[in-house]
């Protein structure tokens, strides 16, 4: 047997029937993308001979897989892999639960470390294993990861900053409960930050230092967890009778230091460059700071800088960065607590919890004495 099916191994006397083992292993191959829609599974008799089992074992496994919506068998054509929803994958392995939860994060950003610690603390209290996956800000990768986690029987999912799950409809097969973090547009249980207030606090602080032109370096404003920050940025201007020019809002492709440098460079190319910058993302703020240093721009002498969200490193760079602080650790604890209750079938009254934010003032915006 060549290709991904060469991985199939059935264990006699494992406590699981051979057909159940085969069903689970093929489900995982489909979930992982090793078997793709349109691929043909081996005919019953050759596969039975290869694995050393009866033809009835293979037929039973194929029948289960067809009931799960993963394959379709037609006379004269064979058994073909389908474009399967995640709910079908859940029926294969671990029907009694894995005592594990999956956590999807948008990237390897320092913001997620305290959040993950909060999740781990609650999981440890309940003897649960936490499986963390980086989706790299890709909805396609997030979909693939969800399929893999569901296929492995996780009891629940915590989805952080990666968009809403394409939840299955219908009643075929189980799908684990999910809790969203930092996803204000998601329908379902969630924990969000008062991001609009955070955008307002940072922008107001810069404006109150006398900067009438405040640049914004941000990932796409259309992202649901970014739009409220831009609204806060606009509100701070409006309350002071100002209207920020559209060219002051620079969108970059992702949360990287290079993107922060790029954002500052684009702002400095303007005929009237801003005297202050608000970066939506700690790593973007580090990029803005480094871009200023490389260009010989003094912070805060020539340029004031503030960012969202605060991380430990922001206090250690030179100058230390003024940042909006969000309760990341608490958000992880609350999300995990809600998920455990949902897994147990308990009623959760509050569907969305909103956590407040604070401004941590440091020296990157200039003198904070009496004005």
Coordinates of C-alpha atoms in Angstrom, one line a residue, residues 33-275:
X33 CA -5.5 16.7 4.3
X34 CA -3.4 13.6 3.5
X35 CA -6.5 12.2 1.8
X36 CA -8.2 14.9 -0.3
X37 CA -11.7 15.3 -1.9
X38 CA -11.8 13.1 -5.0
X39 CA -9.2 10.6 -3.8
X40 CA -10.2 7.0 -4.1
X41 CA -9.9 4.6 -1.2
X42 CA -8.7 1.0 -2.0
X43 CA -11.2 -1.6 -3.0
X44 CA -12.5 -3.7 -0.1
X45 CA -10.8 -7.0 -0.9
X46 CA -7.3 -5.7 -1.7
X47 CA -7.3 -3.6 1.5
X48 CA -8.5 -6.5 3.6
X49 CA -5.7 -8.6 2.3
X50 CA -3.1 -5.9 2.8
X51 CA -4.2 -5.4 6.5
X52 CA -4.8 -9.0 7.2
X53 CA -8.4 -8.6 8.2
X54 CA -11.8 -9.8 6.9
X55 CA -13.6 -8.0 4.1
X56 CA -16.5 -7.4 6.5
X57 CA -14.1 -5.3 8.7
X58 CA -13.3 -3.0 5.7
X59 CA -17.0 -2.9 4.6
X60 CA -18.1 -1.9 8.2
X61 CA -15.4 0.9 8.3
X62 CA -16.4 2.3 4.9
X63 CA -20.1 2.2 5.8
X64 CA -19.3 4.2 9.0
X65 CA -17.2 6.7 7.0
X66 CA -20.1 7.2 4.5
X67 CA -22.5 7.8 7.4
X68 CA -20.1 10.4 8.7
X69 CA -20.3 12.2 5.4
X70 CA -16.6 11.6 4.7
X71 CA -16.8 9.3 1.7
X72 CA -19.2 8.1 -0.9
X73 CA -19.4 4.6 -2.5
X74 CA -20.8 4.0 -5.9
X75 CA -21.0 0.7 -7.8
X76 CA -18.4 0.6 -10.5
X77 CA -16.7 3.8 -9.2
X78 CA -15.5 2.8 -5.8
X79 CA -15.2 4.7 -2.5
X80 CA -14.4 8.4 -3.0
X81 CA -13.3 11.0 -0.4
X82 CA -15.8 13.9 -0.1
X83 CA -15.4 17.6 0.8
X84 CA -16.4 16.8 4.4
X85 CA -17.6 19.2 7.2
X86 CA -15.8 19.2 10.5
X87 CA -18.8 17.7 12.2
X88 CA -18.4 14.5 10.3
X89 CA -14.8 14.1 11.5
X90 CA -15.9 14.2 15.1
X91 CA -17.6 10.8 14.9
X92 CA -14.4 8.8 14.4
X93 CA -12.0 8.8 17.4
X94 CA -12.5 9.4 21.1
X95 CA -16.3 9.2 21.3
X96 CA -16.0 9.4 25.2
X97 CA -14.0 12.7 25.1
X98 CA -10.3 13.4 25.3
X99 CA -10.2 15.7 28.3
X100 CA -8.4 18.1 26.1
X101 CA -9.2 21.5 24.7
X102 CA -7.9 23.2 21.5
X103 CA -6.7 26.8 21.5
X104 CA -6.3 28.7 18.3
X105 CA -4.2 31.9 18.3
X106 CA -3.6 34.3 15.4
X107 CA 0.2 34.3 15.7
X108 CA 3.2 33.9 17.9
X109 CA 2.7 37.3 19.5
X110 CA 3.8 38.1 23.1
X111 CA 0.3 39.3 23.8
X112 CA -0.9 35.7 23.9
X113 CA 1.5 34.4 26.6
X114 CA -0.4 35.7 29.6
X115 CA -3.7 34.7 28.0
X116 CA -2.4 31.1 27.5
X117 CA -1.2 31.0 31.1
X118 CA -4.7 31.9 32.2
X119 CA -6.2 29.1 30.1
X120 CA -3.6 26.6 31.4
X121 CA -4.3 27.5 35.0
X122 CA -8.0 26.7 34.6
X123 CA -7.3 23.6 32.6
X124 CA -4.8 22.3 35.2
X125 CA -7.5 22.7 37.9
X126 CA -9.7 20.3 35.9
X127 CA -7.0 17.9 34.8
X128 CA -7.3 19.0 31.1
X129 CA -4.7 19.1 28.4
X130 CA -4.3 22.3 26.3
X131 CA -3.4 21.9 22.6
X132 CA -2.3 25.3 21.1
X133 CA -2.2 26.0 17.4
X134 CA -0.8 29.0 15.6
X135 CA -3.1 29.9 12.6
X136 CA -0.7 32.5 11.2
X137 CA -3.5 35.0 10.6
X138 CA -4.9 32.6 8.0
X139 CA -8.5 31.6 7.8
X140 CA -7.6 28.7 5.6
X141 CA -5.1 27.4 8.2
X142 CA -7.6 28.0 11.0
X143 CA -10.1 25.8 9.2
X144 CA -7.6 23.1 8.7
X145 CA -6.5 23.2 12.3
X146 CA -10.1 23.0 13.5
X147 CA -10.7 19.9 11.4
X148 CA -7.6 18.3 12.9
X149 CA -8.6 19.1 16.5
X150 CA -12.2 18.0 16.1
X151 CA -11.1 14.8 14.4
X152 CA -8.9 14.1 17.5
X153 CA -11.8 14.4 19.8
X154 CA -11.1 17.6 21.7
X155 CA -13.8 18.5 24.1
X156 CA -13.9 22.2 23.3
X157 CA -12.2 25.1 21.5
X158 CA -11.0 28.5 22.5
X159 CA -10.6 30.7 19.4
X160 CA -8.5 33.8 19.9
X161 CA -8.3 36.7 17.4
X162 CA -8.7 34.5 14.3
X163 CA -12.2 35.1 13.2
X164 CA -15.4 33.2 13.7
X165 CA -15.7 29.5 13.2
X166 CA -17.7 28.3 10.2
X167 CA -20.0 26.4 12.5
X168 CA -21.8 23.4 11.1
X169 CA -25.5 23.3 10.7
X170 CA -27.7 20.3 10.9
X171 CA -27.6 17.4 13.4
X172 CA -25.2 15.0 11.9
X173 CA -22.3 14.3 14.2
X174 CA -21.2 16.2 17.3
X175 CA -19.2 19.4 17.3
X176 CA -17.4 20.7 20.4
X177 CA -18.5 23.9 22.2
X178 CA -16.4 27.0 21.5
X179 CA -15.5 30.3 23.2
X180 CA -14.2 33.3 21.4
X181 CA -11.6 35.8 22.7
X182 CA -11.0 39.2 21.1
X183 CA -13.7 38.6 18.5
X184 CA -16.5 41.1 19.0
X185 CA -18.3 40.1 15.8
X186 CA -18.5 36.4 16.7
X187 CA -21.9 34.9 17.5
X188 CA -21.6 32.7 20.6
X189 CA -19.9 32.7 23.9
X190 CA -16.9 35.1 24.2
X191 CA -14.6 37.4 26.1
X192 CA -13.8 40.8 24.5
X193 CA -11.9 43.9 25.5
X194 CA -13.3 47.4 25.5
X195 CA -11.1 48.1 22.5
X196 CA -13.0 51.3 21.5
X197 CA -12.1 52.8 24.8
X198 CA -8.5 51.6 24.4
X199 CA -8.2 53.4 21.0
X200 CA -9.7 56.5 22.6
X201 CA -7.3 56.5 25.6
X202 CA -4.2 56.2 23.5
X203 CA -5.2 58.8 20.9
X204 CA -6.5 61.3 23.5
X205 CA -3.2 61.0 25.4
X206 CA -1.3 61.9 22.2
X207 CA -3.7 64.7 21.3
X208 CA -3.5 66.2 24.8
X209 CA 0.3 66.4 24.4
X210 CA -0.4 69.0 21.7
X211 CA -0.2 66.8 18.6
X212 CA -3.0 67.7 16.2
X213 CA -1.8 65.2 13.6
X214 CA -1.7 61.7 15.0
X215 CA -0.8 58.9 12.7
X216 CA -2.4 55.4 13.0
X217 CA -0.4 52.3 12.0
X218 CA -2.7 49.3 11.9
X219 CA -3.6 46.0 10.4
X220 CA -6.7 46.1 8.2
X221 CA -9.3 48.2 9.9
X222 CA -12.0 45.9 8.5
X223 CA -10.9 43.2 11.0
X224 CA -13.7 43.0 13.7
X225 CA -11.3 43.3 16.6
X226 CA -9.5 46.3 15.0
X227 CA -12.5 48.3 13.9
X228 CA -13.4 49.4 17.5
X229 CA -9.8 50.7 18.0
X230 CA -10.1 52.9 14.9
X231 CA -13.5 54.1 16.2
X232 CA -11.8 55.2 19.5
X233 CA -9.1 56.9 17.5
X234 CA -11.8 58.9 15.6
X235 CA -13.8 59.7 18.7
X236 CA -10.8 61.2 20.5
X237 CA -10.3 63.5 17.5
X238 CA -14.0 64.4 17.2
X239 CA -14.3 65.4 20.9
X240 CA -11.5 67.9 20.4
X241 CA -13.0 69.3 17.2
X242 CA -10.5 67.6 14.9
X243 CA -11.0 65.4 11.9
X244 CA -8.0 63.0 11.2
X245 CA -7.0 63.1 7.5
X246 CA -7.5 59.7 5.8
X247 CA -3.8 59.6 4.8
X248 CA -2.9 59.4 8.5
X249 CA -4.4 56.0 8.8
X250 CA -1.9 53.5 7.3
X251 CA -2.8 49.9 7.0
X252 CA -0.1 47.2 7.0
X253 CA -0.4 43.5 6.2
X254 CA 0.3 42.0 9.6
X255 CA 1.7 42.2 13.1
X256 CA 5.4 42.3 12.4
X257 CA 8.3 44.6 13.2
X258 CA 8.9 45.1 9.5
X259 CA 5.3 46.2 9.1
X260 CA 5.7 48.7 11.9
X261 CA 8.8 50.2 10.2
X262 CA 6.9 50.3 6.9
X263 CA 3.9 52.1 8.5
X264 CA 6.1 54.8 9.9
X265 CA 8.0 55.2 6.7
X266 CA 4.8 55.8 4.8
X267 CA 3.7 58.4 7.3
X268 CA 7.0 60.2 7.1
X269 CA 6.6 60.4 3.3
X270 CA 3.5 62.7 3.7
X271 CA 3.9 66.4 3.0
X272 CA 2.9 67.1 6.6
X273 CA 4.0 64.0 8.6
X274 CA 2.4 63.5 12.0
X275 CA 4.2 64.3 15.2

